[in-house]
Each structure stands twice: as structure tokens, then as C-alpha cells.
Amino acid sequence: GQQVMQIPQYQHVQEGEDFTTYCNSSTTLSNIQWYKQRPGGHPVFLIQLVKSGEVKKQKRLTFQFGEAKKNSSLHITATQTTDVGTYFCSGGGADGLTFGKGTHLIIQP
Amino acid sequence: NAGVTQTPKFQVLKTGQSMTLQCAQDMNHEYMSWYRQDPGMGLRLIHYSVGAGITDQGEVPNGYNVSRSTTEDFPLRLLSAAPSQTSVYFCASSYSYRAENAEAFFGQGTRLTVV
């Protein structure tokens, strides 16, 4: 079945620094989605990318989908304490909606 | 609009007991799924369904059963609880998972402890 690998597992940054997490799939994905989970909460949808090479922005967040539709990245510019949480990528393929292990973002004031 | 309703929020079971985690959605979504979340393991897919009467296994299906008799409901049954099933369980639904409009909506989660 498909696997979605996500790196890094943990990322410590100083408030104001940038942050990037990467997602790689062993198979071509029909779409990729990004979610954020606050500590003690449930995953909440951020965005979906469908087209090869697609780039979308949400304020300080930039999402990219690779040309081969096998990888993606989430970049946060000038992190804030509200960005704390775990960021998951998820790919739609033949075996349902599978998630990467997530990147835990820890921000030091 | 309730979204995805998952019950109970907390549960303690003794080894060998059985129980059903309930999940209901009111968005007429075709795709529903169950995940377990353990520290360092992310969200692992247990079972999923692409419509009423259709279910399939995910990454970690052993020890769990599901059924999808209606579009709205997708219960997860633990047949004989084991300590290894101590975890946080999430139910999710989406219009689809392979096309556009695949945004998944999650329930609040069930924190299950098996002693």
C-alpha cells in the first residue's frame, strides 16, 4: 500500500524563524492535503493540492505539490506561538486516505 | 450542522472486554475512516469505507471490525480489548478521498485505555 513519509519528526524554532516540513510518497497521489493538530485536539484541515506543481498560500503558510505528485511541502514564514502543533500531510490513493507521522512544531519565545 | 460526532470521549476497558466506538456524520459523505494515534506513530488507518455496504482494511486492522449499514454511521468494534489497543481513536469523513473535495472532517477523538 501507499506510504506517506514526513520529515522532520520534530522541529524546534525560535519565534519569528521560518519552518518547513516535507512530505514524500512512494506512489503518485491524486491529491495531497495538510492538516494541523493542536495539542489535545483533533486534526483540522488546512488545504488541499490537486494539480502537479501547484502552489497555494494562506497568509504566512505556503504549500507546494511536486511536479510528479509524489512530494509536497509546507513552509511557514516568521512563526508565531499560535503555530504550535503537529502538521500532517495526507495523500489520497488506492488504499484510502493515509497520513504521514506528522511534524511536531515547537516554538521557543 | 454537527459534522462528525464521535462517542464516547473517554473509555477504560478491561482486557478481553468488547466495545463499540460510535461515529456519525451528517454531511452525506461517502468516505469514512477510523484512525488510531499513538505517540510517535502519527495517524494510522484502521478501516475505511467508500460507501454504505463497502468497507476495507487499512494499515492496522487486526482486532477491529467495522460495518457501514448507512451513509451516516460507521461504528468501530473492538472484539477483545488488549493493552496494545490503548490509544486515541479518531473517526473522519470526507466527500471523497481521491478527487477534489477530499477535505476530511474529524471527530473529537476517543481516548481509550485498556487495563
Coordinates of C-alpha atoms in Angstrom, one line a residue, chain B residues 2-115:
Chain B
A2 CA -23.0 18.8 13.8
G3 CA -20.2 17.5 11.4
V4 CA -18.7 14.3 12.8
T5 CA -19.9 13.1 16.1
Q6 CA -17.8 10.5 17.9
T7 CA -18.6 8.9 21.2
P8 CA -17.5 8.2 23.9
K9 CA -14.7 10.7 24.6
F10 CA -13.1 8.6 27.2
Q11 CA -13.3 4.9 27.9
V12 CA -11.5 2.4 30.2
L13 CA -11.8 -1.3 29.4
K14 CA -10.5 -4.4 31.0
T15 CA -8.5 -6.8 28.9
G16 CA -10.9 -9.1 27.0
Q17 CA -13.9 -6.8 27.0
S18 CA -15.5 -5.7 23.8
M19 CA -16.9 -2.4 23.0
T20 CA -18.1 -0.2 20.1
L21 CA -16.9 3.3 19.3
Q22 CA -19.6 5.2 17.6
C23 CA -19.2 7.6 14.7
A24 CA -21.9 9.6 12.8
Q25 CA -21.7 12.3 10.2
D26 CA -24.5 14.5 8.9
M27 CA -22.7 15.8 5.7
N28 CA -23.8 12.9 3.4
H29 CA -20.1 12.0 2.9
E30 CA -19.2 8.8 1.0
Y31 CA -15.9 8.2 2.6
M32 CA -15.5 7.4 6.3
S33 CA -12.5 6.1 8.2
W34 CA -11.0 5.2 11.5
Y35 CA -7.5 6.1 12.7
R36 CA -5.6 5.4 15.9
Q37 CA -3.0 7.8 17.1
D38 CA -0.1 6.7 19.3
P39 CA 2.9 8.8 20.3
G40 CA 5.5 9.0 17.5
M41 CA 3.3 6.9 15.2
G42 CA 1.1 9.6 13.6
L43 CA -2.4 8.7 12.4
R44 CA -2.6 5.0 11.3
L45 CA -5.6 3.9 9.2
I46 CA -7.6 1.1 10.8
H47 CA -10.5 0.6 8.4
Y48 CA -12.3 2.7 5.9
S49 CA -15.4 2.8 3.8
V50 CA -16.2 4.3 0.5
G51 CA -20.0 4.0 0.8
A52 CA -22.8 2.1 2.6
G53 CA -22.2 -1.6 2.5
I54 CA -18.5 -1.2 1.5
T55 CA -15.6 -1.5 3.9
D56 CA -11.9 -2.2 3.6
Q57 CA -8.9 -2.7 5.8
G58 CA -6.3 -0.1 6.4
E59 CA -2.8 -0.3 7.8
V60 CA -3.6 -1.8 11.2
P61 CA -7.0 -3.7 11.0
N62 CA -6.3 -6.6 13.4
G63 CA -8.5 -6.7 16.4
Y64 CA -11.1 -4.3 15.0
N65 CA -14.3 -4.7 13.0
V66 CA -16.4 -2.2 11.1
S67 CA -19.7 -2.1 9.3
R68 CA -21.4 0.6 7.2
S69 CA -25.1 -0.1 7.0
T70 CA -26.0 3.5 6.4
T71 CA -24.2 6.5 4.9
E72 CA -24.2 8.3 8.2
D73 CA -22.8 5.7 10.7
F74 CA -19.5 3.9 10.8
P75 CA -19.0 2.1 14.1
L76 CA -15.7 0.6 15.2
R77 CA -15.9 -2.6 17.2
L78 CA -13.1 -3.9 19.5
L79 CA -13.7 -7.6 19.7
S80 CA -11.5 -8.5 22.7
A81 CA -9.6 -5.5 24.0
A82 CA -5.9 -5.7 24.6
P83 CA -3.5 -3.3 26.3
S84 CA -1.9 -2.7 22.9
Q85 CA -5.1 -1.1 21.8
T86 CA -4.7 1.7 24.3
S87 CA -4.7 4.8 22.0
V88 CA -6.6 7.8 20.9
Y89 CA -9.1 6.9 18.1
F90 CA -10.3 9.4 15.5
C91 CA -13.2 9.0 13.1
A92 CA -13.1 11.0 9.9
S93 CA -15.3 11.6 6.9
S94 CA -15.0 13.3 3.6
Y95 CA -16.9 13.6 0.3
S96 CA -14.3 11.5 -1.4
Y97 CA -10.6 10.7 -0.9
R98 CA -9.3 10.5 -4.4
A99 CA -10.7 13.6 -6.1
E100 CA -11.3 17.2 -5.2
N101 CA -13.4 17.9 -2.1
A102 CA -11.4 15.3 -0.2
E103 CA -11.2 17.5 2.9
A104 CA -11.5 15.2 5.9
F105 CA -13.6 16.3 8.9
F106 CA -12.5 14.6 12.2
G107 CA -14.4 13.8 15.3
Q108 CA -13.2 14.9 18.7
G109 CA -11.5 11.6 19.4
T110 CA -11.9 8.8 21.9
R111 CA -9.2 8.2 24.5
L112 CA -9.2 4.5 25.2
T113 CA -7.3 2.8 27.9
V114 CA -7.2 -1.0 28.2
V115 CA -6.0 -2.3 31.6

